[in-house]
Backbone as XML, in Angstrom:
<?xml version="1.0"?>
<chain id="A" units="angstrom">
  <residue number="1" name="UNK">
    <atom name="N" x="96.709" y="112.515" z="104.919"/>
    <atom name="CA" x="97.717" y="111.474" z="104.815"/>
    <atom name="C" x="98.987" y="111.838" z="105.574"/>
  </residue>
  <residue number="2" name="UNK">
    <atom name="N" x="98.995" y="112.861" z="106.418"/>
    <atom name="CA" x="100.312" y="113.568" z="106.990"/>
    <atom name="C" x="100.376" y="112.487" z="107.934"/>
  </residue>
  <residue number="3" name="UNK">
    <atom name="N" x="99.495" y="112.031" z="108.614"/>
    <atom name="CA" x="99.631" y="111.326" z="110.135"/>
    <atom name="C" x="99.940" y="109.628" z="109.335"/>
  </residue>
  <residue number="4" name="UNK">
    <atom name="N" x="99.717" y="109.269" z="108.480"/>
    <atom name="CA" x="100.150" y="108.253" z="107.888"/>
    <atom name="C" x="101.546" y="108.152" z="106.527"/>
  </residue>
  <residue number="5" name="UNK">
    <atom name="N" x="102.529" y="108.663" z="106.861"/>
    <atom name="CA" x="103.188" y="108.841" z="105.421"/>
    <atom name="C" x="103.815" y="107.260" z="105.110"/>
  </residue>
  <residue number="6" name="UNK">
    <atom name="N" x="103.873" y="107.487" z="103.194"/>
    <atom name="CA" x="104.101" y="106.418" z="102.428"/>
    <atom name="C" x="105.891" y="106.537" z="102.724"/>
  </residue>
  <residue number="7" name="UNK">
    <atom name="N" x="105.920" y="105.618" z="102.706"/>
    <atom name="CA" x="107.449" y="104.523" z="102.567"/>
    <atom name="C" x="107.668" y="103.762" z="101.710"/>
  </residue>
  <residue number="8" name="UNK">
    <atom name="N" x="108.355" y="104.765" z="100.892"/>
    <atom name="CA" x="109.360" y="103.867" z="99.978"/>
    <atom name="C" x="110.402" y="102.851" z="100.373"/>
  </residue>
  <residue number="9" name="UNK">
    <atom name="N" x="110.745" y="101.644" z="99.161"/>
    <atom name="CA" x="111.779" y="100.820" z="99.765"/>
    <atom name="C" x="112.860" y="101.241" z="99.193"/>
  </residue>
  <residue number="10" name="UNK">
    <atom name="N" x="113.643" y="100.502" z="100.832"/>
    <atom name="CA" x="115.342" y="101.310" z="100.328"/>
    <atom name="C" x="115.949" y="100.378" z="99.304"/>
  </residue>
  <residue number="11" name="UNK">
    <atom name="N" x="117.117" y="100.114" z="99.395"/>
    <atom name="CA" x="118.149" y="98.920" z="98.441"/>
    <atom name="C" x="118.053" y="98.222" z="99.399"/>
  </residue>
  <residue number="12" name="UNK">
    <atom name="N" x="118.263" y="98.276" z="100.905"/>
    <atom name="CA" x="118.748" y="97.357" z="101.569"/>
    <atom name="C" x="117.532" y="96.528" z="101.726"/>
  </residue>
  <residue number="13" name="UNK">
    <atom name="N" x="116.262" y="97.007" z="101.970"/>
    <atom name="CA" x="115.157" y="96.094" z="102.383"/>
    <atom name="C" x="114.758" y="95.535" z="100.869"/>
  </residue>
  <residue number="14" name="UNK">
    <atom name="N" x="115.360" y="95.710" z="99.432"/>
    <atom name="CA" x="114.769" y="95.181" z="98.045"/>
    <atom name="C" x="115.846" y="93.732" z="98.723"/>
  </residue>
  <residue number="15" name="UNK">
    <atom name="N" x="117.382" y="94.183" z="99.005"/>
    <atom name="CA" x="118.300" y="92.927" z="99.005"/>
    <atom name="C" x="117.515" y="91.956" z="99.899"/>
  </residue>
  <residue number="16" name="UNK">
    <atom name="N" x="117.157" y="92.217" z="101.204"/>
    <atom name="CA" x="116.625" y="91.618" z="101.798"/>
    <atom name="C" x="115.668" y="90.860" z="101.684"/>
  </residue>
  <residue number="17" name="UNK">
    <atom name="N" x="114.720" y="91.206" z="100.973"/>
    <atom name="CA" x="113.582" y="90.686" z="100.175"/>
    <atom name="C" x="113.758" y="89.690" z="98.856"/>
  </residue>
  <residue number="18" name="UNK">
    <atom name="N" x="114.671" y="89.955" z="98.303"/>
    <atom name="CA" x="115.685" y="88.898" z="97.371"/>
    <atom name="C" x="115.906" y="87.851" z="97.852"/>
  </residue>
  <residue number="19" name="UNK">
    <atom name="N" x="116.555" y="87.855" z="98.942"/>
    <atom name="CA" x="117.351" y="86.668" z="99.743"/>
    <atom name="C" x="116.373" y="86.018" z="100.313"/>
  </residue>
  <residue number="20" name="UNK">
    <atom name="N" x="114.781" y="86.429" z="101.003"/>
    <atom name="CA" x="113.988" y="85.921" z="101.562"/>
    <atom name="C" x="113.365" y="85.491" z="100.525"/>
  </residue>
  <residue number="21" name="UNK">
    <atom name="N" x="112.879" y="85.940" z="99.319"/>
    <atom name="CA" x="112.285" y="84.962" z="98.223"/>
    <atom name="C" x="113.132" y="83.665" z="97.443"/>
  </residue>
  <residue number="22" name="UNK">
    <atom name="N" x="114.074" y="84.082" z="97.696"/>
    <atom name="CA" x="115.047" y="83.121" z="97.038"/>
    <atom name="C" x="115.214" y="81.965" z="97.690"/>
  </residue>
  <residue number="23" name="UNK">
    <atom name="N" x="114.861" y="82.201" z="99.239"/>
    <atom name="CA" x="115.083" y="81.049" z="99.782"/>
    <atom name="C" x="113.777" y="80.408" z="100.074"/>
  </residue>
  <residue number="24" name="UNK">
    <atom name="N" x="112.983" y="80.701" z="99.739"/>
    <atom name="CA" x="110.980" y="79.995" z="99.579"/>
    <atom name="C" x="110.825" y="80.479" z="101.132"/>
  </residue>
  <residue number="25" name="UNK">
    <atom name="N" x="111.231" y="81.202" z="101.624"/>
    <atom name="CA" x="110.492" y="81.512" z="103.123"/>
    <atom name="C" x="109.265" y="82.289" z="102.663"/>
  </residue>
  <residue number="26" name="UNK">
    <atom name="N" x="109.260" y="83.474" z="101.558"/>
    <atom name="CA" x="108.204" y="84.203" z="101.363"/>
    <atom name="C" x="108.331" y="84.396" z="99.815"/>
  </residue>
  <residue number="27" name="UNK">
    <atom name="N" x="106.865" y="85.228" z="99.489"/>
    <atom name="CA" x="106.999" y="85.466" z="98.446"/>
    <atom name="C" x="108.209" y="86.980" z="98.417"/>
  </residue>
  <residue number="28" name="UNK">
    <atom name="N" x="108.283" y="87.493" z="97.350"/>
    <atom name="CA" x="109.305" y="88.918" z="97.144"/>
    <atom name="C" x="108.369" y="90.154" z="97.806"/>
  </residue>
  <residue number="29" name="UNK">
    <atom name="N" x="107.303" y="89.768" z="97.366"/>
    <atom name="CA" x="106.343" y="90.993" z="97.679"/>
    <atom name="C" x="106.172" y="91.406" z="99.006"/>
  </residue>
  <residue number="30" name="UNK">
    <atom name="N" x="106.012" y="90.280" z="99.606"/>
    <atom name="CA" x="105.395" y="90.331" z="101.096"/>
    <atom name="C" x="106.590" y="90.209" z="101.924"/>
  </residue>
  <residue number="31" name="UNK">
    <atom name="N" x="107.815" y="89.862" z="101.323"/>
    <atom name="CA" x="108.722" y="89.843" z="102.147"/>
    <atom name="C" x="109.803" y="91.215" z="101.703"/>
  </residue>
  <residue number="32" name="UNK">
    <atom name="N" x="109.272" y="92.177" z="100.786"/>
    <atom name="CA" x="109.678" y="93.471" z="100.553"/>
    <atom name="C" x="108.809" y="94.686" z="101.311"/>
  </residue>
  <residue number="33" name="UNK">
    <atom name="N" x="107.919" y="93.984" z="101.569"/>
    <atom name="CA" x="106.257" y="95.099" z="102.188"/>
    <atom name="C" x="106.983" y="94.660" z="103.770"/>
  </residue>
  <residue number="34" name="UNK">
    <atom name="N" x="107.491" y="93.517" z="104.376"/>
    <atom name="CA" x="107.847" y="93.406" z="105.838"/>
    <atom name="C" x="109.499" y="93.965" z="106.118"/>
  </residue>
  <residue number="35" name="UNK">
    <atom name="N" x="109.683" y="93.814" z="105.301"/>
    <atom name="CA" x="111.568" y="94.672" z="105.447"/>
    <atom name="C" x="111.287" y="95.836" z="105.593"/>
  </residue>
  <residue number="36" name="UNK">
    <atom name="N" x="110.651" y="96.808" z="104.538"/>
    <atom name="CA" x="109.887" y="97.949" z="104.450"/>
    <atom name="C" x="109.666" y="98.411" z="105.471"/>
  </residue>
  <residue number="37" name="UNK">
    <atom name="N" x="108.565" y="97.837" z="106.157"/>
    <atom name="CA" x="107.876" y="98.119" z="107.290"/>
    <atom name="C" x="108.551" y="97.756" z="108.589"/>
  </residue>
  <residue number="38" name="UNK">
    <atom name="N" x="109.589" y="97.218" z="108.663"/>
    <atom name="CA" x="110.472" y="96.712" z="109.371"/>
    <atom name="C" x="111.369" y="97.816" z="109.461"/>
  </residue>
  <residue number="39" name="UNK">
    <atom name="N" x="111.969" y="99.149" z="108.592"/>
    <atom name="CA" x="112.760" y="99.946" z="108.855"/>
    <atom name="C" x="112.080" y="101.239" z="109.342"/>
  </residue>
  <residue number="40" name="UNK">
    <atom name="N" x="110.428" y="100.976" z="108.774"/>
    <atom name="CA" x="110.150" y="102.268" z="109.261"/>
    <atom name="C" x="109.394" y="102.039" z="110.338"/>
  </residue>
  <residue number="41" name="UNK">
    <atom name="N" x="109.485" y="100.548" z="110.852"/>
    <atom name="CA" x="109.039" y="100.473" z="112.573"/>
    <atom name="C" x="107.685" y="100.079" z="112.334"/>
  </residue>
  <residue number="42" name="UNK">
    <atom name="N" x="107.431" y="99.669" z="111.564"/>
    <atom name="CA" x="105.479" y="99.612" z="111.235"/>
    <atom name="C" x="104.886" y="98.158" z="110.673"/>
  </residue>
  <residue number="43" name="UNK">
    <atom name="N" x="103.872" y="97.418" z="110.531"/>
    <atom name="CA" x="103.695" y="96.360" z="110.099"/>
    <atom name="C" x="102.061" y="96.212" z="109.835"/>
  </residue>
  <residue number="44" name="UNK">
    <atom name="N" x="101.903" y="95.105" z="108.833"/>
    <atom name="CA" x="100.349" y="94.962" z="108.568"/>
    <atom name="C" x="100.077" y="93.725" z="108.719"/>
  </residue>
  <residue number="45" name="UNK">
    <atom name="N" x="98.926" y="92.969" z="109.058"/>
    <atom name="CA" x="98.069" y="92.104" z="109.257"/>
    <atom name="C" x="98.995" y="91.227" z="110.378"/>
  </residue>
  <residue number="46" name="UNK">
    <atom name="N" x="99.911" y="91.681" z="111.469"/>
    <atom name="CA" x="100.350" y="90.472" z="112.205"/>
    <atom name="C" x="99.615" y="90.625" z="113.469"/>
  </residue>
  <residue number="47" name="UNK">
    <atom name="N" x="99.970" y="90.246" z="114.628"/>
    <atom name="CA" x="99.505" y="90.039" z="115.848"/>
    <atom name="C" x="99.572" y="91.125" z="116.542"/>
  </residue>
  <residue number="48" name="UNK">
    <atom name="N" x="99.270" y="91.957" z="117.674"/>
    <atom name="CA" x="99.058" y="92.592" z="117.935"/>
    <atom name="C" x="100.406" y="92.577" z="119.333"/>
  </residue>
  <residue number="49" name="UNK">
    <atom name="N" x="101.436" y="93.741" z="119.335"/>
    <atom name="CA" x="102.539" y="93.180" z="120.410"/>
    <atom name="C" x="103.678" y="92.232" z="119.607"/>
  </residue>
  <residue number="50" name="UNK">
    <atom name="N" x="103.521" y="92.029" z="118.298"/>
    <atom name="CA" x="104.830" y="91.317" z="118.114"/>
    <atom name="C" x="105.764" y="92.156" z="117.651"/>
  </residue>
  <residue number="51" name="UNK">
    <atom name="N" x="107.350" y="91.552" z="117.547"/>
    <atom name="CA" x="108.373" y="92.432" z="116.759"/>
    <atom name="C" x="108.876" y="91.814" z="115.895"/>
  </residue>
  <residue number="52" name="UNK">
    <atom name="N" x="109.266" y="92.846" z="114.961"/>
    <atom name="CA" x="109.606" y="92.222" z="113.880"/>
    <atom name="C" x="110.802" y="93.454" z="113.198"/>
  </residue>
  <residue number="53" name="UNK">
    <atom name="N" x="111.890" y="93.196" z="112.854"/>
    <atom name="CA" x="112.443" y="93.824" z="112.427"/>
    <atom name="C" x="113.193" y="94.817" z="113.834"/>
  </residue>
  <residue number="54" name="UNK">
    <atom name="N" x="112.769" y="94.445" z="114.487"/>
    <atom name="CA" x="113.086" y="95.645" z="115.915"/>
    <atom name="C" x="111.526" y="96.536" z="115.980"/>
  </residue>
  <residue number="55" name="UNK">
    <atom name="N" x="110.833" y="96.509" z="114.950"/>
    <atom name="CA" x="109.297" y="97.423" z="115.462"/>
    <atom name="C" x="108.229" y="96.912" z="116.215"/>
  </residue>
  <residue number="56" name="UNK">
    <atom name="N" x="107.462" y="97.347" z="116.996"/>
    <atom name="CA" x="106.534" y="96.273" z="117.986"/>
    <atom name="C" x="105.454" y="96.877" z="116.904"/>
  </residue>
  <residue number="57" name="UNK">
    <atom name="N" x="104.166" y="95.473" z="116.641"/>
    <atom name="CA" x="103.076" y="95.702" z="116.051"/>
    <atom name="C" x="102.474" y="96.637" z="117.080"/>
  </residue>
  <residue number="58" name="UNK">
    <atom name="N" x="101.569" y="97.219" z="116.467"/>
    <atom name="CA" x="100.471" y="98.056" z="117.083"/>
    <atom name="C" x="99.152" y="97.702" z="116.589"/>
  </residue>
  <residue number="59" name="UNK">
    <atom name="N" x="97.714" y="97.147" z="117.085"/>
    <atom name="CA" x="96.517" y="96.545" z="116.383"/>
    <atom name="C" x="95.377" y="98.083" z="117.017"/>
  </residue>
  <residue number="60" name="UNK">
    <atom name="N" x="95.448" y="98.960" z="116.685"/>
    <atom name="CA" x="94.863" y="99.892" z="117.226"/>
    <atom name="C" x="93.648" y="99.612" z="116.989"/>
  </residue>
  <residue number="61" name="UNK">
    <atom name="N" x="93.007" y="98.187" z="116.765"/>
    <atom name="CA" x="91.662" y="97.840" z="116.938"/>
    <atom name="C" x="91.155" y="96.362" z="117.691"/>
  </residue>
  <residue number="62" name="UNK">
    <atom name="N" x="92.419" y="96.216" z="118.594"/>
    <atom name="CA" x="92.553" y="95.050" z="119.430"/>
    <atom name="C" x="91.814" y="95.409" z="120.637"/>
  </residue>
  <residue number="63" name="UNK">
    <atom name="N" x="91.079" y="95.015" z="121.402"/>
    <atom name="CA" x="90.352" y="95.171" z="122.362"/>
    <atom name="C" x="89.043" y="95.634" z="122.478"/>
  </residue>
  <residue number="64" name="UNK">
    <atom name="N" x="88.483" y="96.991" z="123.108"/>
    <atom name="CA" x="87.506" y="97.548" z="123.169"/>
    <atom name="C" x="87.706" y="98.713" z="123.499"/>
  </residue>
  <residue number="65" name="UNK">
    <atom name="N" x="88.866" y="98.889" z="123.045"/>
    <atom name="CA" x="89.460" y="100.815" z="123.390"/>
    <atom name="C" x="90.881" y="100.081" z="122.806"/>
  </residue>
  <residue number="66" name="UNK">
    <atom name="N" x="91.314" y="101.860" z="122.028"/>
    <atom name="CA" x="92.238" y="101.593" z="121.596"/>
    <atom name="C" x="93.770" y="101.915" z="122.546"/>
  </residue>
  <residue number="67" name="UNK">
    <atom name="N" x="94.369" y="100.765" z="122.790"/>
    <atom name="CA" x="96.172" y="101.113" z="123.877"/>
    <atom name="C" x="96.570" y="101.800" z="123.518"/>
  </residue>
  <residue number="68" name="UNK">
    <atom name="N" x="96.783" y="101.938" z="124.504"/>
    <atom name="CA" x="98.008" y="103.580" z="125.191"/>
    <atom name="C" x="98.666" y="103.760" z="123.859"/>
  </residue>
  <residue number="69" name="UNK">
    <atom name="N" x="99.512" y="103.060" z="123.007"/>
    <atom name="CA" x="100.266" y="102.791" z="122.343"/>
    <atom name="C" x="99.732" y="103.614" z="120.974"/>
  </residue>
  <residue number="70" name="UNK">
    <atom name="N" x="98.360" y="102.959" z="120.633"/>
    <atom name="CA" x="98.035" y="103.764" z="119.708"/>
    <atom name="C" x="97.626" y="104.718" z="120.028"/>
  </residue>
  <residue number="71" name="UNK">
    <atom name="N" x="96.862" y="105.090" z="120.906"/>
    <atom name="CA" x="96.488" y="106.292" z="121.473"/>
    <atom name="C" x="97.892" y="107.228" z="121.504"/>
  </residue>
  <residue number="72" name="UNK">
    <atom name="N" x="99.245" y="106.905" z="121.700"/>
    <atom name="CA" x="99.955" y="107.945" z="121.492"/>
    <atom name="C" x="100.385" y="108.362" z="120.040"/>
  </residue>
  <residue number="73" name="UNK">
    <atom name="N" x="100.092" y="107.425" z="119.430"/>
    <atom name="CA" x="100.640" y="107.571" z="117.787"/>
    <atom name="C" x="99.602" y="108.355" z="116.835"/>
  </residue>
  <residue number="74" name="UNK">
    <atom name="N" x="98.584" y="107.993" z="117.745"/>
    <atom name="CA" x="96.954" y="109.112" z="116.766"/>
    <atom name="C" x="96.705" y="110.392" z="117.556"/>
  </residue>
  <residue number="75" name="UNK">
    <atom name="N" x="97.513" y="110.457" z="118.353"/>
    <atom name="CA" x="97.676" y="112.022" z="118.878"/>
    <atom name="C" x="97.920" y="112.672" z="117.866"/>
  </residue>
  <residue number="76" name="UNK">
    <atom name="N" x="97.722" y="114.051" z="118.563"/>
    <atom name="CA" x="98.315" y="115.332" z="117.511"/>
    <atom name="C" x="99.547" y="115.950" z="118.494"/>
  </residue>
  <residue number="77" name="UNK">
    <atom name="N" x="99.458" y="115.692" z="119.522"/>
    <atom name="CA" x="100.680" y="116.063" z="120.436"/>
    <atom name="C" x="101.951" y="115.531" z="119.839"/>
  </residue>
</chain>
């Protein structure tokens, strides 16, 4: 689990997640799991190349080989 570590949420991404449920854009959950993942640069189930939060998705199972991109992040270098 070293090459994957867990992320806790801060205060700022719970506030954030408040304000986005409050206003019916999302539920709390999913819009606390994308703030989240939004500070630590990372994201789940979106498109492959989008940004969000300032982090670019990565789909390290988009194509038929995995991009450069992930290929540098599943290094051990």
């Amino acid at each position: 689990m070293g090459v994957f570590p867990t992320i806790a949420p801060s205060q700022p991404a719970v506030r954030q997640a408040l304000q986005v449920a409050s206003s019916g854009r999302a539920s709390y959950w999913d819009a606390l799991l994308i703030a989240t993942a939004g500070e630590a640069s990372c994201a789940e189930d979106l498109a492959d190349g989008d940004v969000l939060f300032g982090g670019r998705v990565i789909n390290p199972f988009a194509g038929t080989v995995p991009s450069s991109a992930a290929e540098a992040l599943l290094s051990d270098e």
